[in-house]
Short mmCIF file of C-alpha atoms in Angstrom, two decimals:
data_model
loop_
_atom_site.label_atom_id
_atom_site.label_comp_id
_atom_site.label_asym_id
_atom_site.label_seq_id
_atom_site.Cartn_x
_atom_site.Cartn_y
_atom_site.Cartn_z
CA MET I 8 214.38 20.24 -2.95
CA GLU I 9 211.28 18.41 -1.73
CA THR I 10 210.90 17.85 2.00
CA SER I 11 209.88 14.52 3.52
CA PRO I 12 206.18 15.52 3.89
CA ASP I 13 206.19 16.63 0.24
CA ILE I 14 207.68 13.31 -0.88
CA SER I 15 205.22 11.29 1.20
CA ALA I 16 202.35 13.28 -0.29
CA ALA I 17 203.72 12.66 -3.80
CA VAL I 18 203.95 8.91 -3.14
CA ARG I 19 200.39 8.94 -1.83
CA ARG I 20 199.18 10.71 -4.98
CA LEU I 21 200.91 8.13 -7.18
CA TYR I 22 199.20 5.18 -5.50
CA ASP I 23 195.86 6.96 -5.29
CA THR I 24 196.14 7.48 -9.07
CA PHE I 25 197.58 4.05 -9.87
CA PRO I 26 196.74 1.61 -7.01
CA PHE I 27 199.47 -1.02 -6.86
CA PRO I 28 199.81 -3.92 -7.37
CA PRO I 29 197.01 -4.18 -9.96
CA ASP I 30 196.34 -7.88 -9.39
CA PRO I 31 192.75 -8.79 -10.30
CA LEU I 32 190.20 -9.23 -7.53
CA SER I 33 188.67 -12.67 -7.08
CA ASP I 34 185.96 -14.42 -5.11
CA GLU I 35 188.39 -17.29 -4.55
CA PRO I 36 191.43 -17.62 -2.25
CA PRO I 37 194.64 -16.28 -3.86
CA PRO I 38 196.32 -18.62 -6.35
CA GLY I 39 199.66 -20.35 -5.86
CA TYR I 40 201.79 -20.29 -2.75
CA ASN I 41 204.45 -17.95 -1.36
CA TRP I 42 206.17 -19.66 1.57
CA ARG I 43 207.61 -16.33 2.79
CA TRP I 44 204.06 -15.35 3.77
CA SER I 45 203.37 -18.62 5.60
CA TRP I 46 204.37 -18.39 9.26
CA PRO I 47 205.21 -22.11 9.68
CA ASP I 48 207.38 -22.18 6.55
CA ALA I 49 209.05 -18.82 7.17
CA TYR I 50 209.77 -19.78 10.78
CA ASN I 51 211.12 -23.15 9.65
CA PHE I 52 213.41 -21.45 7.11
CA CYS I 53 214.74 -19.03 9.72
CA THR I 54 215.09 -21.35 12.72
CA GLY I 55 215.10 -24.91 11.34
CA GLN I 56 211.98 -25.94 13.23
CA LYS I 57 208.21 -25.72 13.29
CA PRO I 58 206.88 -22.79 15.38
CA GLN I 59 205.36 -23.62 18.74
CA LYS I 60 202.28 -21.49 18.09
CA LEU I 61 200.21 -20.51 15.08
CA ASP I 62 197.83 -18.00 16.69
CA ILE I 63 200.23 -15.11 16.10
CA ARG I 64 199.94 -11.43 15.20
CA ILE I 65 201.03 -10.37 11.70
CA LEU I 66 201.59 -6.84 10.37
CA ASP I 67 201.54 -6.20 6.61
CA ALA I 68 203.45 -2.91 6.54
CA GLY I 69 202.68 -1.07 3.30
CA CYS I 70 200.03 -3.47 2.03
CA GLY I 71 199.12 -1.54 -1.13
CA THR I 72 196.10 -3.12 -2.82
CA GLY I 73 196.27 -6.09 -0.48
CA SER I 74 197.75 -8.89 -2.60
CA SER I 75 200.20 -9.77 0.17
CA THR I 76 197.51 -9.31 2.84
CA ASP I 77 195.26 -11.74 0.99
CA TYR I 78 197.94 -14.43 1.09
CA LEU I 79 198.79 -13.70 4.72
CA ILE I 80 195.22 -14.22 5.93
CA HIS I 81 194.69 -17.41 3.90
CA LEU I 82 198.06 -19.02 4.62
CA ASN I 83 197.81 -18.23 8.33
CA PRO I 84 194.16 -18.90 9.25
CA GLU I 85 194.86 -18.90 13.00
CA ALA I 86 196.70 -15.57 12.92
CA SER I 87 195.44 -12.03 13.47
CA VAL I 88 196.49 -9.81 10.53
CA THR I 89 196.78 -6.02 10.55
CA ALA I 90 197.53 -4.14 7.30
CA ILE I 91 198.60 -0.51 6.96
CA ASP I 92 199.23 1.77 3.98
CA LEU I 93 199.72 5.45 3.19
CA SER I 94 197.32 5.45 0.23
CA SER I 95 193.59 5.50 0.99
CA GLY I 96 192.87 4.53 -2.63
CA ALA I 97 195.03 1.42 -2.41
CA LEU I 98 193.50 0.53 0.96
CA LYS I 99 190.00 0.59 -0.49
CA VAL I 100 191.07 -1.94 -3.12
CA ALA I 101 192.79 -4.05 -0.44
CA GLN I 102 189.69 -4.15 1.71
CA GLU I 103 187.50 -5.16 -1.22
CA ARG I 104 190.03 -7.79 -2.34
CA CYS I 105 190.15 -9.47 1.05
CA ARG I 106 186.38 -9.14 1.58
CA ARG I 107 185.73 -10.97 -1.67
CA SER I 108 188.33 -13.71 -1.24
CA SER I 109 187.28 -14.26 2.38
CA SER I 110 183.69 -14.84 1.30
CA ARG I 111 184.91 -18.39 0.68
CA ALA I 112 186.79 -18.47 3.98
CA SER I 113 185.18 -21.80 4.83
CA LEU I 114 187.65 -23.33 2.38
CA THR I 115 190.73 -22.07 4.22
CA GLY I 116 189.51 -20.85 7.60
CA ALA I 117 190.85 -17.37 6.81
CA ARG I 118 189.97 -14.46 9.06
CA SER I 119 189.42 -10.90 7.92
CA ALA I 120 192.25 -8.37 8.29
CA ASP I 121 192.26 -5.12 10.24
CA PHE I 122 193.10 -2.31 7.80
CA ARG I 123 194.55 1.01 8.97
CA HIS I 124 195.31 4.20 6.99
CA LEU I 125 198.75 4.72 8.46
CA SER I 126 202.35 5.47 7.47
CA LEU I 127 205.17 3.12 8.46
CA TYR I 128 206.59 6.04 10.41
CA ASP I 129 203.51 5.93 12.64
CA ALA I 130 203.53 2.21 13.39
CA ASP I 131 203.89 3.09 17.07
CA GLN I 132 200.19 4.00 16.99
CA LEU I 133 199.36 0.30 16.62
CA GLU I 134 198.68 -1.54 19.83
CA GLY I 135 200.92 -4.40 20.93
CA GLU I 136 203.73 -6.22 19.14
CA PHE I 137 203.78 -8.50 16.12
CA ASP I 138 205.33 -11.94 15.63
CA LEU I 139 205.72 -11.50 11.86
CA ILE I 140 206.09 -8.21 9.99
CA ASN I 141 205.90 -8.27 6.20
CA CYS I 142 207.32 -5.23 4.39
CA VAL I 143 207.60 -5.81 0.65
CA GLY I 144 208.51 -3.04 -1.79
CA VAL I 145 208.00 -0.20 0.69
CA LEU I 146 211.17 0.91 2.46
CA HIS I 147 212.91 1.93 -0.77
CA HIS I 148 210.05 4.38 -1.45
CA LEU I 149 210.40 6.18 1.90
CA PRO I 150 212.24 9.50 2.22
CA ASP I 151 213.90 8.06 5.34
CA PRO I 152 214.09 4.24 5.12
CA ILE I 153 216.14 4.00 8.33
CA ARG I 154 213.40 5.74 10.28
CA GLY I 155 210.89 3.40 8.64
CA ILE I 156 212.71 0.17 9.50
CA GLN I 157 213.37 1.36 13.05
CA SER I 158 209.68 2.15 13.45
CA LEU I 159 208.80 -1.40 12.42
CA ALA I 160 211.58 -2.98 14.50
CA ALA I 161 210.09 -1.37 17.60
CA LYS I 162 206.83 -3.26 16.95
CA LEU I 163 208.46 -6.66 16.45
CA ALA I 164 208.02 -9.06 19.36
CA PRO I 165 211.06 -10.82 20.87
CA GLY I 166 211.70 -13.94 18.80
CA GLY I 167 209.69 -12.40 15.94
CA LEU I 168 210.60 -12.25 12.25
CA MET I 169 210.57 -9.47 9.67
CA HIS I 170 210.39 -10.21 5.94
CA ILE I 171 211.74 -7.40 3.73
CA PHE I 172 212.01 -6.74 -0.01
CA VAL I 173 213.98 -3.74 -1.35
CA TYR I 174 215.42 -2.80 -4.73
CA ALA I 175 219.00 -3.56 -5.83
CA GLU I 176 220.78 -0.94 -7.90
CA LEU I 177 222.91 -3.14 -10.18
CA GLY I 178 219.99 -4.85 -11.93
CA ARG I 179 217.95 -1.65 -12.21
CA TRP I 180 220.48 0.52 -14.03
CA GLU I 181 218.42 0.72 -17.23
CA ILE I 182 215.30 1.52 -15.19
CA GLN I 183 217.11 4.41 -13.51
CA LEU I 184 218.12 5.81 -16.92
CA MET I 185 214.55 5.71 -18.19
CA GLN I 186 213.27 7.32 -14.99
CA ARG I 187 215.65 10.25 -15.52
CA ALA I 188 214.79 10.56 -19.22
CA ILE I 189 211.06 10.75 -18.47
CA ALA I 190 211.64 13.33 -15.74
CA LEU I 191 213.67 15.52 -18.11
CA LEU I 192 211.00 15.44 -20.82
CA GLN I 193 208.19 16.07 -18.34
CA GLY I 194 209.89 19.19 -17.03
CA THR I 195 207.38 21.22 -14.98
CA GLN I 196 204.79 18.46 -15.47
CA LYS I 197 206.81 16.09 -13.29
CA GLY I 198 204.40 14.69 -10.72
CA ASP I 199 201.63 14.36 -13.30
CA TYR I 200 201.73 10.58 -13.28
CA PRO I 201 199.40 9.84 -16.23
CA ASP I 202 201.51 12.24 -18.29
CA GLY I 203 204.67 10.46 -17.12
CA VAL I 204 203.28 7.11 -18.27
CA LYS I 205 202.33 8.66 -21.63
CA VAL I 206 205.82 10.14 -22.09
CA GLY I 207 207.53 6.88 -21.11
CA ARG I 208 205.50 4.79 -23.52
CA GLU I 209 206.20 7.25 -26.33
CA ILE I 210 209.94 7.03 -25.62
CA PHE I 211 209.93 3.22 -25.82
CA ALA I 212 207.86 3.32 -29.02
CA SER I 213 210.30 5.76 -30.65
CA LEU I 214 213.64 4.21 -29.70
CA PRO I 215 215.37 1.78 -32.13
CA GLU I 216 214.63 -1.89 -31.50
CA ASN I 217 218.28 -2.60 -30.71
CA ASN I 218 218.41 0.15 -28.08
CA ARG I 219 219.63 -1.24 -24.76
CA LEU I 220 216.72 0.24 -22.79
CA VAL I 221 214.18 -1.21 -25.21
CA LYS I 222 215.80 -4.67 -25.16
CA TYR I 223 215.95 -4.69 -21.37
CA GLU I 224 212.31 -3.66 -21.08
CA LYS I 225 211.19 -6.38 -23.51
CA GLN I 226 213.30 -9.09 -21.87
CA ARG I 227 212.44 -8.35 -18.26
CA TRP I 228 209.33 -6.26 -17.78
CA ALA I 229 207.21 -5.90 -20.94
CA GLY I 230 204.56 -8.36 -19.78
CA GLU I 231 203.70 -6.74 -16.47
CA ASN I 232 204.31 -3.20 -17.72
CA GLN I 233 201.38 -3.46 -20.10
CA ARG I 234 199.44 -2.33 -17.06
CA ASP I 235 199.76 1.42 -16.45
CA GLU I 236 199.93 0.78 -12.70
CA CYS I 237 203.08 -1.30 -13.12
CA PHE I 238 204.63 1.08 -15.64
CA ALA I 239 204.02 4.04 -13.32
CA ASP I 240 205.42 2.22 -10.28
CA MET I 241 208.60 1.38 -12.19
CA TYR I 242 209.29 4.49 -14.24
CA VAL I 243 207.57 7.56 -12.75
CA HIS I 244 207.78 6.94 -9.02
CA PRO I 245 208.59 10.16 -7.13
CA GLN I 246 210.81 8.43 -4.56
CA GLU I 247 213.13 5.46 -4.95
CA ILE I 248 216.32 4.35 -3.25
CA ASP I 249 218.21 1.43 -4.81
CA TYR I 250 220.67 -0.48 -2.65
CA ASN I 251 223.89 -2.41 -3.00
CA ILE I 252 225.19 -4.86 -0.41
CA GLU I 253 227.11 -2.17 1.45
CA THR I 254 224.20 0.26 1.76
CA LEU I 255 221.77 -2.60 2.39
CA PHE I 256 223.65 -3.68 5.50
CA GLU I 257 223.82 -0.08 6.68
CA LEU I 258 220.01 -0.20 6.65
CA ILE I 259 219.94 -3.60 8.38
CA ASP I 260 222.45 -2.55 11.05
CA ALA I 261 220.41 0.59 11.77
CA SER I 262 217.35 -1.58 12.49
CA GLY I 263 219.02 -3.16 15.51
CA LEU I 264 217.73 -6.55 14.35
CA GLU I 265 219.62 -9.75 13.52
CA PHE I 266 220.19 -10.57 9.86
CA ILE I 267 218.99 -14.15 9.49
CA GLY I 268 219.53 -14.61 5.78
CA PHE I 269 218.41 -14.02 2.21
CA SER I 270 215.31 -15.97 1.29
CA ASN I 271 216.91 -17.06 -2.00
CA PRO I 272 220.12 -18.64 -0.60
CA GLY I 273 220.92 -20.39 -3.88
CA TYR I 274 221.69 -17.06 -5.53
CA TRP I 275 224.29 -16.27 -2.86
CA GLN I 276 226.47 -19.34 -3.53
CA LEU I 277 229.79 -18.33 -5.11
CA GLU I 278 230.25 -21.86 -6.48
CA ARG I 279 227.68 -21.22 -9.22
CA LEU I 280 229.89 -18.39 -10.54
CA LEU I 281 233.47 -19.41 -9.78
CA GLY I 282 233.14 -23.12 -9.13
CA LYS I 283 235.32 -23.91 -12.15
CA ALA I 284 238.20 -21.86 -10.69
CA PRO I 285 239.42 -23.58 -7.50
CA GLU I 286 242.18 -21.02 -6.97
CA LEU I 287 239.68 -18.16 -6.97
CA MET I 288 237.40 -20.09 -4.63
CA GLU I 289 240.33 -20.53 -2.27
CA ARG I 290 241.09 -16.79 -2.39
CA ALA I 291 237.45 -16.06 -1.57
CA GLN I 292 237.69 -18.06 1.66
CA GLY I 293 239.38 -15.07 3.27
CA LEU I 294 236.41 -12.79 2.64
CA THR I 295 233.89 -11.84 5.29
CA GLU I 296 230.27 -12.84 4.71
CA ARG I 297 229.36 -9.36 3.55
CA GLU I 298 232.39 -9.13 1.25
CA LEU I 299 231.36 -12.45 -0.25
CA TYR I 300 227.84 -11.13 -0.89
CA ARG I 301 229.33 -8.03 -2.51
CA LEU I 302 231.56 -10.13 -4.76
CA ILE I 303 228.60 -12.22 -5.90
CA GLU I 304 226.46 -9.23 -6.85
CA LEU I 305 229.37 -7.63 -8.70
CA LEU I 306 229.81 -10.81 -10.75
CA ASP I 307 226.09 -11.32 -11.37
CA THR I 308 224.57 -7.92 -11.99
CA GLU I 309 221.10 -9.21 -12.93
CA ILE I 310 219.95 -8.88 -9.33
CA THR I 311 217.04 -6.42 -9.14
CA HIS I 312 216.08 -6.80 -5.50
CA TYR I 313 217.02 -8.22 -2.12
CA GLU I 314 214.59 -10.37 -0.15
CA PHE I 315 215.57 -11.39 3.35
CA PHE I 316 214.57 -12.06 6.95
CA LEU I 317 215.52 -10.20 10.11
CA GLY I 318 214.78 -11.32 13.65
CA LYS I 319 214.53 -9.80 17.10
CA LYS I 320 216.56 -11.72 19.64
CA PRO I 321 216.20 -14.26 21.02
CA VAL I 322 215.59 -16.22 17.80
CA ASN I 323 216.26 -19.83 18.79
CA LYS I 324 217.72 -21.84 15.91
CA ILE I 325 218.45 -25.52 15.37
CA ASP I 326 220.77 -26.68 12.58
CA TRP I 327 220.15 -30.42 13.16
CA SER I 328 223.85 -31.24 12.98
CA ASP I 329 223.45 -33.36 16.11
CA ASP I 330 222.40 -36.87 15.01
CA LYS I 331 220.65 -37.70 18.29
CA ALA I 332 218.55 -34.53 18.16
CA LEU I 333 217.59 -35.20 14.54
CA LEU I 334 216.64 -38.82 15.23
CA ALA I 335 214.41 -37.72 18.12
CA ALA I 336 212.66 -34.95 16.14
CA ILE I 337 209.07 -35.35 14.93
CA PRO I 338 208.71 -34.61 11.17
CA GLU I 339 205.67 -33.54 9.19
CA LEU I 340 205.16 -32.67 5.55
CA SER I 341 205.33 -29.02 4.54
CA VAL I 342 202.20 -27.63 2.97
CA CYS I 343 204.37 -25.79 0.44
CA MET I 344 205.31 -29.07 -1.27
CA HIS I 345 203.32 -29.38 -4.50
CA GLY I 346 202.48 -32.59 -6.35
CA TRP I 347 202.42 -34.90 -3.35
CA PRO I 348 201.99 -37.87 -3.28
CA SER I 349 204.43 -38.48 -6.12
CA GLN I 350 208.14 -39.10 -6.56
CA GLN I 351 208.26 -35.88 -8.55
CA VAL I 352 207.26 -32.89 -6.44
CA PHE I 353 207.83 -29.15 -6.51
CA ASP I 354 209.51 -27.55 -3.53
CA CYS I 355 208.56 -24.22 -1.95
CA ASN I 356 210.29 -22.34 -4.77
CA TYR I 357 208.55 -24.40 -7.47
CA GLN I 358 211.76 -26.27 -8.29
CA LEU I 359 211.29 -29.88 -9.37
CA VAL I 360 212.56 -32.46 -6.88
CA ASN I 361 212.98 -36.09 -7.98
CA LEU I 362 212.59 -38.34 -4.95
CA SER I 363 214.12 -41.78 -4.74
CA SER I 364 211.82 -44.62 -3.75
CA ALA I 365 213.35 -44.61 -0.26
CA GLU I 366 212.91 -40.82 0.11
CA PHE I 367 209.30 -41.14 -1.01
CA GLU I 368 208.77 -43.87 1.59
CA PHE I 369 210.35 -41.65 4.26
CA LEU I 370 207.96 -38.81 3.43
CA GLN I 371 205.05 -41.23 3.62
CA GLY I 372 206.23 -42.05 7.13
CA CYS I 373 205.95 -38.34 8.03
CA LEU I 374 202.20 -38.37 7.44
CA PRO I 375 200.06 -38.14 10.59
CA PRO I 376 198.75 -41.47 11.86
CA PRO I 377 195.14 -42.35 11.03
CA ALA I 378 192.52 -41.48 13.60
CA PRO I 379 191.61 -44.37 15.95
CA PRO I 380 188.41 -46.26 15.15
CA CYS I 381 185.33 -44.79 16.78
CA GLN I 382 183.49 -47.00 19.24
CA GLY I 383 179.73 -46.62 18.91
CA GLY I 384 179.62 -43.77 16.41
CA GLU I 385 178.81 -40.16 17.19
CA LYS I 386 176.63 -39.25 20.12
CA GLU I 387 174.40 -36.33 20.97
CA VAL I 388 175.40 -34.40 24.07
CA THR I 389 173.81 -31.38 25.68
CA SER I 390 176.01 -28.37 26.25
CA PRO I 391 175.15 -24.99 27.77
CA CYS I 392 175.07 -21.92 25.54
CA GLN I 393 173.67 -18.44 25.75
CA GLY I 394 169.93 -18.49 25.20
CA GLY I 395 169.37 -22.00 26.46
CA GLU I 396 170.83 -25.43 25.86
CA LYS I 397 171.34 -27.09 22.51
CA GLU I 398 172.24 -30.49 21.25
CA VAL I 399 175.59 -30.80 19.52
CA THR I 400 177.27 -33.70 17.81
CA SER I 401 180.48 -34.81 19.52
CA PRO I 402 182.98 -37.38 18.31
CA CYS I 403 182.87 -40.57 20.33
CA GLN I 404 185.68 -41.83 22.48
CA GLY I 405 187.80 -44.25 20.52
CA GLY I 406 191.00 -46.01 21.45
CA GLU I 407 194.22 -44.27 22.34
CA LYS I 408 195.50 -41.89 19.70
CA GLU I 409 198.61 -43.09 17.91
CA VAL I 410 201.63 -40.84 18.44
CA GLN I 411 203.39 -39.27 15.45
CA LYS I 412 206.62 -41.12 14.64
CA THR I 413 210.06 -39.62 15.18
CA VAL I 414 212.69 -39.47 12.44
CA GLY I 415 214.48 -42.39 14.09
CA GLU I 416 211.34 -44.54 14.18
CA ILE I 417 210.67 -43.88 10.49
CA LEU I 418 214.28 -44.66 9.54
CA ALA I 419 214.02 -48.00 11.30
CA ASP I 420 211.74 -49.11 8.46
CA VAL I 421 213.17 -47.07 5.58
CA GLU I 422 216.58 -47.26 3.90
CA VAL I 423 217.38 -43.55 4.16
CA GLY I 424 220.36 -42.01 5.92
CA LEU I 425 220.49 -38.87 8.04
CA ASP I 426 222.28 -36.97 5.29
CA GLU I 427 219.33 -37.65 3.00
CA VAL I 428 216.94 -36.46 5.72
CA ARG I 429 218.97 -33.25 6.04
CA SER I 430 218.78 -32.82 2.25
CA ILE I 431 215.00 -33.20 2.36
CA LEU I 432 214.89 -30.68 5.19
CA SER I 433 217.04 -28.19 3.23
CA LYS I 434 214.47 -28.28 0.43
CA GLN I 435 211.78 -27.37 2.98
CA LEU I 436 209.78 -30.50 2.20
CA ILE I 437 209.40 -31.26 5.92
CA LEU I 438 209.15 -29.35 9.18
CA LEU I 439 210.69 -30.71 12.37
CA THR I 440 209.57 -30.39 15.96
CA PRO I 441 212.31 -31.01 18.57
CA SER I 442 211.56 -33.75 21.08
#
C-alpha cells in the first residue's frame, strides 16, 4: 500500500506530465465571470451585504495551471493574491498565464499574484492570514483531506470565507468503474500516465455504442476529455476520494469552520423533486438539514460535485427580514449582472431574468449619482515627490457630492414593494450596505 509521501509524489508526477486545467493562455483578461471568485459577490452571497473592505488577502490553494488565480486577480484588483501548488510544472504554466493576462492589467487594474511551490499541508509556512481561501478540486486528491482542510482553516482570518469544490460519489459511479478497469489493464504499468490515457481511450473505442460507460462519457464529458490533460485527470488519477453528504459533513466538521451554504442553493430545494407530492413534503419537514440534503442527492444522483462556502466566526450576516433595516440600506448594482441596462438580464449564474418595468426603474435608481459639475475645469498643482517636484493634474473642487440613495428613497419614486426588492437581492442583482 502506498504511503502518503508516495501518493503525493504520484499526484505531482501526474500534473507535471499533464498540467491541469489545460485552458489556453491569453494576452487578455479571462473570459466570462465566476461570482464565487469575486470577493464582493461571494461575501454578499454568504452574509447578505457588501464587504466593508476590498483590499483583502486571497489564497488560491492548489492553483494548478492558474485558471482560478487569473480570475481572482482580475475580479479583485484591490486584493493581494497568493497561489500555491504541489506541481512545479503546473506552477510554471500558472505564472505564464497570469503574466500574459496581466500585461493588459490597465483594463482591470489587476495585480500580479505571488506563486509558491507548496503543498496544502504546509500552508502554515505562509505568512499571515487570508480573508478568502479558494480551494477547488484539490482536497479530494489529498491522501489526508482532513489534514489539508485543517491546514487551510488555520490560515483563514476571523470573519473570512473559504470556497471549496470536491467530488460527489453518486454522479461519478461510471467514472469510478472506468478508473478501475484502466488500472486492471495497466497492471504493473499503473502510474505511467500517458499509457493510462492510451489504455482508456482504447477501451472507449472498443466498447459497444450502447454501453453505459460509453453513453455516460459522450453525454457528460466527451467534449472536455478530448484533451489528454482532462482525460488523465478524470480517469488515471492516482488519488481520489469521492464524497456523499454524510462523509462531506465529516470533512466540514473536522475543519472547525461554519458551514455557510452550497453555492448552488437551487439544487438543494426538495420542491423541485417532490413538489407534486404534498404528503411527502410534509413528511420531509421532520428531517434535519443534513438529512434533507442526503434525501435530495439520493433522489437526484446526477450530482458530480459539491461546491460550498465555509466561514471562520464571527461571520456577521444580515437576512434583511427587518423592513426598516432594508429601507435604510444603500443598494448598488452587482457587477455579475450581464446585459444591463435592459429588462432582460442574466444573473450571476447566467440565468435569464425578465425584469418588470418597475423593477428596471428600481435598478436604475441603484446607479451611483452623477459627479457634480466641475467649477473652473482642471488645475495644475505642484506636489512633492522623490527626485524633485512635478506638476500633476488634479480634479477641481465642484459642488457637494450627491449621496447614494437608500432603498426607501428609491421606492418613494418607484412602484416596487419590499418583497420584490428581496427577490432582486436573492438573484444577486444588487449588493446592500447597511446604514
